PDB file of C-alpha atoms in Angstrom:
ATOM      1  CA  MET A   1     -40.181 -49.461 -11.146  1.00 38.00           C
ATOM      2  CA  ALA A   2     -38.090 -48.606 -14.043  1.00 38.00           C
ATOM      3  CA  TYR A   3     -34.469 -48.490 -13.289  1.00 37.00           C
ATOM      4  CA  ASP A   4     -32.831 -47.822 -16.695  1.00 42.00           C
ATOM      5  CA  ARG A   5     -32.225 -44.365 -16.222  1.00 43.00           C
ATOM      6  CA  THR A   6     -29.536 -41.950 -17.610  1.00 48.00           C
ATOM      7  CA  ALA A   7     -26.219 -41.177 -16.187  1.00 50.00           C
ATOM      8  CA  MET A   8     -27.638 -37.988 -14.432  1.00 51.00           C
ATOM      9  CA  LEU A   9     -30.168 -39.749 -12.562  1.00 53.00           C
ATOM     10  CA  LYS A  10     -27.651 -42.573 -11.797  1.00 55.00           C
ATOM     11  CA  LEU A  11     -25.462 -40.015 -10.174  1.00 56.00           C
ATOM     12  CA  LEU A  12     -28.083 -38.559  -8.134  1.00 59.00           C
ATOM     13  CA  ARG A  13     -29.615 -41.760  -7.061  1.00 61.00           C
ATOM     14  CA  PRO A  14     -27.345 -42.922  -4.046  1.00 69.00           C
ATOM     15  CA  ALA A  15     -27.512 -39.519  -2.371  1.00 68.00           C
ATOM     16  CA  MET A  16     -31.439 -39.221  -2.982  1.00 68.00           C
ATOM     17  CA  THR A  17     -32.005 -42.628  -1.931  1.00 71.00           C
ATOM     18  CA  ARG A  18     -30.181 -41.818   1.734  1.00 75.00           C
ATOM     19  CA  ILE A  19     -32.366 -38.480   1.755  1.00 77.00           C
ATOM     20  CA  LEU A  20     -35.633 -40.424   0.831  1.00 76.00           C
ATOM     21  CA  THR A  21     -35.139 -43.824   2.863  1.00 80.00           C
ATOM     22  CA  PRO A  22     -36.826 -42.427   6.071  1.00 82.00           C
ATOM     23  CA  LEU A  23     -39.800 -41.193   4.258  1.00 79.00           C
ATOM     24  CA  GLY A  24     -39.827 -44.583   2.244  1.00 77.00           C
ATOM     25  CA  ARG A  25     -39.993 -46.510   5.531  1.00 81.00           C
ATOM     26  CA  ALA A  26     -42.922 -44.386   6.823  1.00 82.00           C
ATOM     27  CA  LEU A  27     -44.809 -45.451   3.690  1.00 78.00           C
ATOM     28  CA  VAL A  28     -43.906 -48.943   4.076  1.00 78.00           C
ATOM     29  CA  GLY A  29     -45.174 -49.203   7.620  1.00 79.00           C
ATOM     30  CA  ARG A  30     -48.266 -47.615   6.772  1.00 79.00           C
ATOM     31  CA  GLY A  31     -48.547 -50.253   4.097  1.00 79.00           C
ATOM     32  CA  ILE A  32     -48.393 -47.990   1.056  1.00 81.00           C
ATOM     33  CA  GLY A  33     -46.768 -49.782  -1.872  1.00 84.00           C
ATOM     34  CA  PRO A  34     -44.504 -48.395  -4.804  1.00 85.00           C
ATOM     35  CA  ASN A  35     -47.396 -48.267  -7.547  1.00 87.00           C
ATOM     36  CA  ALA A  36     -49.474 -45.897  -5.151  1.00 88.00           C
ATOM     37  CA  VAL A  37     -46.361 -43.605  -4.738  1.00 88.00           C
ATOM     38  CA  THR A  38     -45.642 -43.491  -8.339  1.00 89.00           C
ATOM     39  CA  ALA A  39     -49.601 -42.620  -8.930  1.00 92.00           C
ATOM     40  CA  ILE A  40     -49.531 -39.837  -6.254  1.00 91.00           C
ATOM     41  CA  GLY A  41     -46.421 -38.557  -7.830  1.00 92.00           C
ATOM     42  CA  THR A  42     -48.172 -38.378 -11.445  1.00 94.00           C
ATOM     43  CA  LEU A  43     -51.024 -36.638  -9.954  1.00 96.00           C
ATOM     44  CA  GLY A  44     -49.144 -33.934  -8.101  1.00 96.00           C
ATOM     45  CA  THR A  45     -47.466 -33.283 -10.902  1.00 96.00           C
ATOM     46  CA  VAL A  46     -50.441 -32.975 -13.282  1.00 97.00           C
ATOM     47  CA  VAL A  47     -52.422 -30.842 -10.923  1.00 97.00           C
ATOM     48  CA  SER A  48     -49.634 -28.499 -10.094  1.00 97.00           C
ATOM     49  CA  ALA A  49     -48.570 -28.158 -13.917  1.00 97.00           C
ATOM     50  CA  LEU A  50     -51.840 -27.434 -14.949  1.00 97.00           C
ATOM     51  CA  LEU A  51     -52.613 -25.093 -11.674  1.00 97.00           C
ATOM     52  CA  PHE A  52     -49.719 -23.006 -11.462  1.00 98.00           C
ATOM     53  CA  PHE A  53     -48.310 -22.743 -14.895  1.00 98.00           C
ATOM     54  CA  PRO A  54     -51.070 -21.206 -16.433  1.00 97.00           C
ATOM     55  CA  LEU A  55     -51.791 -18.695 -13.450  1.00 96.00           C
ATOM     56  CA  GLY A  56     -48.472 -17.398 -14.288  1.00 96.00           C
ATOM     57  CA  GLN A  57     -47.242 -18.891 -10.806  1.00 97.00           C
ATOM     58  CA  LEU A  58     -43.784 -20.457 -12.470  1.00 98.00           C
ATOM     59  CA  THR A  59     -41.672 -20.484  -9.405  1.00 98.00           C
ATOM     60  CA  TRP A  60     -43.911 -22.166  -7.093  1.00 97.00           C
ATOM     61  CA  GLY A  61     -45.186 -24.483 -10.023  1.00 97.00           C
ATOM     62  CA  ALA A  62     -41.593 -25.581 -10.361  1.00 97.00           C
ATOM     63  CA  LEU A  63     -40.707 -25.919  -6.705  1.00 97.00           C
ATOM     64  CA  VAL A  64     -44.013 -27.902  -6.211  1.00 97.00           C
ATOM     65  CA  ILE A  65     -43.234 -30.176  -9.318  1.00 96.00           C
ATOM     66  CA  THR A  66     -39.797 -30.616  -8.208  1.00 94.00           C
ATOM     67  CA  VAL A  67     -40.969 -32.313  -4.993  1.00 92.00           C
ATOM     68  CA  PHE A  68     -43.628 -34.751  -6.548  1.00 91.00           C
ATOM     69  CA  VAL A  69     -40.563 -35.506  -9.341  1.00 87.00           C
ATOM     70  CA  LEU A  70     -38.655 -37.326  -6.428  1.00 82.00           C
ATOM     71  CA  PHE A  71     -41.449 -39.586  -5.980  1.00 79.00           C
ATOM     72  CA  ASP A  72     -39.901 -41.100  -9.314  1.00 76.00           C
ATOM     73  CA  LEU A  73     -37.282 -42.141  -6.858  1.00 76.00           C
ATOM     74  CA  LEU A  74     -39.108 -42.671  -3.790  1.00 83.00           C
ATOM     75  CA  ASP A  75     -41.100 -45.625  -5.363  1.00 79.00           C
ATOM     76  CA  GLY A  76     -38.165 -47.540  -5.850  1.00 76.00           C
ATOM     77  CA  VAL A  77     -36.979 -46.994  -2.004  1.00 79.00           C
ATOM     78  CA  VAL A  78     -40.690 -48.106  -1.108  1.00 81.00           C
ATOM     79  CA  ALA A  79     -40.186 -51.480  -3.120  1.00 76.00           C
ATOM     80  CA  ARG A  80     -37.196 -52.238  -1.988  1.00 76.00           C
ATOM     81  CA  LEU A  81     -37.815 -51.641   1.765  1.00 77.00           C
ATOM     82  CA  GLY A  82     -41.187 -53.128   1.378  1.00 68.00           C
ATOM     83  CA  GLY A  83     -39.255 -56.451   0.125  1.00 54.00           C
ATOM     84  CA  LYS A  84     -40.967 -56.672  -3.355  1.00 59.00           C
ATOM     85  CA  GLY A  85     -38.551 -55.157  -5.540  1.00 55.00           C
ATOM     86  CA  GLY A  86     -39.603 -54.009  -9.100  1.00 61.00           C
ATOM     87  CA  SER A  87     -42.550 -55.831 -10.934  1.00 74.00           C
ATOM     88  CA  THR A  88     -43.226 -56.043 -14.712  1.00 82.00           C
ATOM     89  CA  TRP A  89     -46.304 -54.054 -13.804  1.00 84.00           C
ATOM     90  CA  GLY A  90     -44.494 -51.534 -11.992  1.00 82.00           C
ATOM     91  CA  ALA A  91     -42.421 -50.664 -14.749  1.00 82.00           C
ATOM     92  CA  PHE A  92     -44.978 -50.328 -16.828  1.00 88.00           C
ATOM     93  CA  LEU A  93     -47.075 -48.094 -14.790  1.00 89.00           C
ATOM     94  CA  ASP A  94     -43.794 -46.196 -13.881  1.00 87.00           C
ATOM     95  CA  SER A  95     -43.002 -45.522 -17.603  1.00 88.00           C
ATOM     96  CA  THR A  96     -46.607 -44.678 -18.653  1.00 92.00           C
ATOM     97  CA  LEU A  97     -47.255 -42.165 -15.920  1.00 93.00           C
ATOM     98  CA  ASP A  98     -43.986 -40.755 -16.306  1.00 91.00           C
ATOM     99  CA  ARG A  99     -45.222 -39.726 -19.948  1.00 94.00           C
ATOM    100  CA  VAL A 100     -48.086 -38.211 -18.525  1.00 96.00           C
ATOM    101  CA  ALA A 101     -46.374 -36.213 -16.013  1.00 95.00           C
ATOM    102  CA  ASP A 102     -44.118 -34.803 -18.619  1.00 95.00           C
ATOM    103  CA  ALA A 103     -47.222 -33.732 -20.917  1.00 96.00           C
ATOM    104  CA  ALA A 104     -48.729 -32.039 -18.115  1.00 97.00           C
ATOM    105  CA  ILE A 105     -45.945 -30.094 -17.447  1.00 97.00           C
ATOM    106  CA  PHE A 106     -45.388 -29.084 -21.204  1.00 98.00           C
ATOM    107  CA  ALA A 107     -49.263 -28.616 -21.562  1.00 98.00           C
ATOM    108  CA  GLY A 108     -49.069 -26.061 -18.594  1.00 98.00           C
ATOM    109  CA  LEU A 109     -46.135 -24.028 -19.744  1.00 98.00           C
ATOM    110  CA  ILE A 110     -48.068 -24.039 -23.516  1.00 98.00           C
ATOM    111  CA  LEU A 111     -51.183 -22.533 -21.565  1.00 98.00           C
ATOM    112  CA  TYR A 112     -48.870 -20.056 -19.783  1.00 98.00           C
ATOM    113  CA  PHE A 113     -47.681 -18.889 -23.280  1.00 98.00           C
ATOM    114  CA  ILE A 114     -51.091 -18.807 -24.645  1.00 97.00           C
ATOM    115  CA  SER A 115     -52.560 -16.934 -21.889  1.00 96.00           C
ATOM    116  CA  ARG A 116     -49.609 -13.970 -22.982  1.00 96.00           C
ATOM    117  CA  HIS A 117     -50.745 -14.236 -26.328  1.00 97.00           C
ATOM    118  CA  ASP A 118     -47.323 -15.894 -27.147  1.00 97.00           C
ATOM    119  CA  THR A 119     -48.276 -18.007 -30.028  1.00 97.00           C
ATOM    120  CA  LEU A 120     -44.662 -18.251 -31.190  1.00 98.00           C
ATOM    121  CA  MET A 121     -43.575 -19.653 -27.924  1.00 98.00           C
ATOM    122  CA  ALA A 122     -46.465 -22.185 -27.334  1.00 98.00           C
ATOM    123  CA  ALA A 123     -45.791 -23.851 -30.453  1.00 98.00           C
ATOM    124  CA  VAL A 124     -42.054 -24.212 -29.388  1.00 98.00           C
ATOM    125  CA  THR A 125     -43.144 -25.688 -25.926  1.00 98.00           C
ATOM    126  CA  LEU A 126     -45.666 -27.751 -28.355  1.00 98.00           C
ATOM    127  CA  VAL A 127     -42.524 -29.003 -30.055  1.00 97.00           C
ATOM    128  CA  CYS A 128     -40.846 -29.962 -26.645  1.00 97.00           C
ATOM    129  CA  LEU A 129     -43.874 -31.965 -25.848  1.00 97.00           C
ATOM    130  CA  ILE A 130     -44.378 -33.865 -28.972  1.00 96.00           C
ATOM    131  CA  ALA A 131     -40.423 -34.579 -29.789  1.00 96.00           C
ATOM    132  CA  GLY A 132     -39.937 -35.421 -26.021  1.00 94.00           C
ATOM    133  CA  SER A 133     -42.740 -38.086 -26.385  1.00 94.00           C
ATOM    134  CA  LEU A 134     -41.226 -39.320 -29.782  1.00 95.00           C
ATOM    135  CA  VAL A 135     -37.608 -39.942 -27.553  1.00 94.00           C
ATOM    136  CA  SER A 136     -38.994 -42.033 -25.265  1.00 92.00           C
ATOM    137  CA  TYR A 137     -41.563 -43.967 -27.946  1.00 93.00           C
ATOM    138  CA  ALA A 138     -38.282 -44.435 -30.236  1.00 94.00           C
ATOM    139  CA  LYS A 139     -36.334 -46.062 -27.321  1.00 92.00           C
ATOM    140  CA  ALA A 140     -39.341 -48.180 -26.321  1.00 92.00           C
ATOM    141  CA  ARG A 141     -39.952 -49.267 -29.799  1.00 93.00           C
ATOM    142  CA  ALA A 142     -36.629 -50.095 -30.367  1.00 94.00           C
ATOM    143  CA  GLU A 143     -36.325 -52.175 -27.306  1.00 92.00           C
ATOM    144  CA  GLY A 144     -39.551 -54.070 -28.419  1.00 91.00           C
ATOM    145  CA  LEU A 145     -37.890 -55.279 -31.753  1.00 92.00           C
ATOM    146  CA  GLY A 146     -34.755 -56.339 -29.822  1.00 92.00           C
ATOM    147  CA  LEU A 147     -32.669 -53.411 -30.636  1.00 93.00           C
ATOM    148  CA  THR A 148     -31.513 -50.423 -28.621  1.00 92.00           C
ATOM    149  CA  ALA A 149     -31.729 -46.520 -28.794  1.00 90.00           C
ATOM    150  CA  ASP A 150     -30.058 -45.389 -25.594  1.00 87.00           C
ATOM    151  CA  VAL A 151     -28.174 -42.645 -27.377  1.00 86.00           C
ATOM    152  CA  GLY A 152     -29.476 -38.750 -27.234  1.00 84.00           C
ATOM    153  CA  LEU A 153     -28.681 -35.487 -25.651  1.00 85.00           C
ATOM    154  CA  ALA A 154     -32.065 -34.878 -24.120  1.00 87.00           C
ATOM    155  CA  GLU A 155     -33.468 -37.695 -22.295  1.00 87.00           C
ATOM    156  CA  ARG A 156     -36.069 -37.312 -19.738  1.00 87.00           C
ATOM    157  CA  PRO A 157     -34.059 -36.053 -16.695  1.00 86.00           C
ATOM    158  CA  GLU A 158     -32.069 -33.467 -18.564  1.00 88.00           C
ATOM    159  CA  ARG A 159     -35.738 -32.452 -20.149  1.00 92.00           C
ATOM    160  CA  LEU A 160     -37.151 -32.041 -16.551  1.00 93.00           C
ATOM    161  CA  VAL A 161     -34.216 -30.249 -15.546  1.00 92.00           C
ATOM    162  CA  VAL A 162     -34.228 -27.354 -18.214  1.00 95.00           C
ATOM    163  CA  ALA A 163     -37.909 -27.033 -18.237  1.00 97.00           C
ATOM    164  CA  LEU A 164     -38.183 -26.524 -14.384  1.00 96.00           C
ATOM    165  CA  VAL A 165     -34.988 -24.646 -13.833  1.00 97.00           C
ATOM    166  CA  ALA A 166     -36.045 -22.177 -16.849  1.00 98.00           C
ATOM    167  CA  ALA A 167     -39.575 -22.049 -15.183  1.00 98.00           C
ATOM    168  CA  CYS A 168     -38.265 -21.424 -11.695  1.00 97.00           C
ATOM    169  CA  PHE A 169     -36.088 -18.744 -12.682  1.00 98.00           C
ATOM    170  CA  ALA A 170     -38.463 -16.944 -14.937  1.00 97.00           C
ATOM    171  CA  GLY A 171     -40.755 -16.619 -11.967  1.00 97.00           C
ATOM    172  CA  LEU A 172     -38.219 -15.012 -10.681  1.00 97.00           C
ATOM    173  CA  GLY A 173     -37.850 -12.615 -13.105  1.00 96.00           C
ATOM    174  CA  VAL A 174     -34.844 -13.448 -14.831  1.00 96.00           C
ATOM    175  CA  PRO A 175     -35.611 -11.934 -18.478  1.00 95.00           C
ATOM    176  CA  TYR A 176     -35.464 -14.536 -21.417  1.00 96.00           C
ATOM    177  CA  ILE A 177     -34.538 -17.619 -19.433  1.00 97.00           C
ATOM    178  CA  LEU A 178     -37.875 -19.496 -20.140  1.00 98.00           C
ATOM    179  CA  PRO A 179     -37.993 -18.817 -23.814  1.00 98.00           C
ATOM    180  CA  ALA A 180     -34.376 -19.747 -24.073  1.00 98.00           C
ATOM    181  CA  GLY A 181     -34.944 -22.882 -22.184  1.00 97.00           C
ATOM    182  CA  MET A 182     -38.093 -23.948 -24.493  1.00 98.00           C
ATOM    183  CA  TRP A 183     -35.915 -23.305 -27.440  1.00 98.00           C
ATOM    184  CA  LEU A 184     -32.971 -25.275 -26.322  1.00 97.00           C
ATOM    185  CA  LEU A 185     -35.194 -28.248 -25.521  1.00 97.00           C
ATOM    186  CA  ALA A 186     -37.134 -27.864 -29.007  1.00 97.00           C
ATOM    187  CA  ALA A 187     -33.742 -28.448 -30.441  1.00 97.00           C
ATOM    188  CA  ALA A 188     -32.326 -30.919 -28.372  1.00 95.00           C
ATOM    189  CA  SER A 189     -35.280 -33.338 -28.292  1.00 95.00           C
ATOM    190  CA  VAL A 190     -35.655 -33.188 -32.043  1.00 96.00           C
ATOM    191  CA  PHE A 191     -31.904 -33.904 -32.129  1.00 96.00           C
ATOM    192  CA  THR A 192     -32.400 -36.940 -29.941  1.00 95.00           C
ATOM    193  CA  VAL A 193     -34.942 -38.161 -31.937  1.00 96.00           C
ATOM    194  CA  GLY A 194     -32.871 -38.213 -35.035  1.00 95.00           C
ATOM    195  CA  GLN A 195     -30.076 -39.955 -33.188  1.00 94.00           C
ATOM    196  CA  ARG A 196     -32.208 -42.586 -32.205  1.00 95.00           C
ATOM    197  CA  VAL A 197     -33.601 -43.052 -35.880  1.00 95.00           C
ATOM    198  CA  VAL A 198     -30.043 -43.305 -37.080  1.00 95.00           C
ATOM    199  CA  ALA A 199     -28.831 -45.611 -34.267  1.00 94.00           C
ATOM    200  CA  VAL A 200     -31.741 -47.975 -35.130  1.00 95.00           C
ATOM    201  CA  HIS A 201     -31.408 -47.850 -38.711  1.00 94.00           C
ATOM    202  CA  ARG A 202     -27.539 -48.737 -38.380  1.00 93.00           C
ATOM    203  CA  GLN A 203     -28.312 -51.693 -36.375  1.00 93.00           C
ATOM    204  CA  THR A 204     -30.847 -52.788 -38.819  1.00 91.00           C
ATOM    205  CA  ARG A 205     -28.351 -52.912 -41.599  1.00 88.00           C
ATOM    206  CA  GLU A 206     -25.948 -54.617 -39.503  1.00 79.00           C
ATOM    207  CA  ARG A 207     -28.462 -57.767 -39.327  1.00 70.00           C
TER     208      ARG A 207
END
């Protein structure tokens, strides 16, 4: 599993691990491994995002997706309880499926805005999707070159929290919160890409 999470997730991990341990123990008892948990979480996120959001069921979509996002922690619990720990394949699968889940969430929101003929917000949300992918790619590519690119305002946990909280409250009727959230994410994600490009450039100049 991918354990190099941001500070936010590191703070939440101990409490969530205690909560998820009974469920993890039950899954291990049924022979369900961490990679299966990762796949189930991603599938649930994709289906929920592309089903609820385009239909305007923002609150339900955000709540159901949040449950499946927790599978990103549950897979680590299952790996630990199963005595297998992490694996190279598991880390690759986890990181790859994270990108799939993220893309589905923002694609669902794009379809939501399109269904309401809000072209501007659909475009802003598309920027969130693309820039978010670039944030992850920049870090992975830098690490592949033996460099680091851990800086940035908007890593995956922050992006998910803002998107899902904004969608949830928008579904409850809070005005302007979803557009505000998407504008904030677009700006923060683009800025984070810039931060990582600058960080890598500085490291290459120092060599």
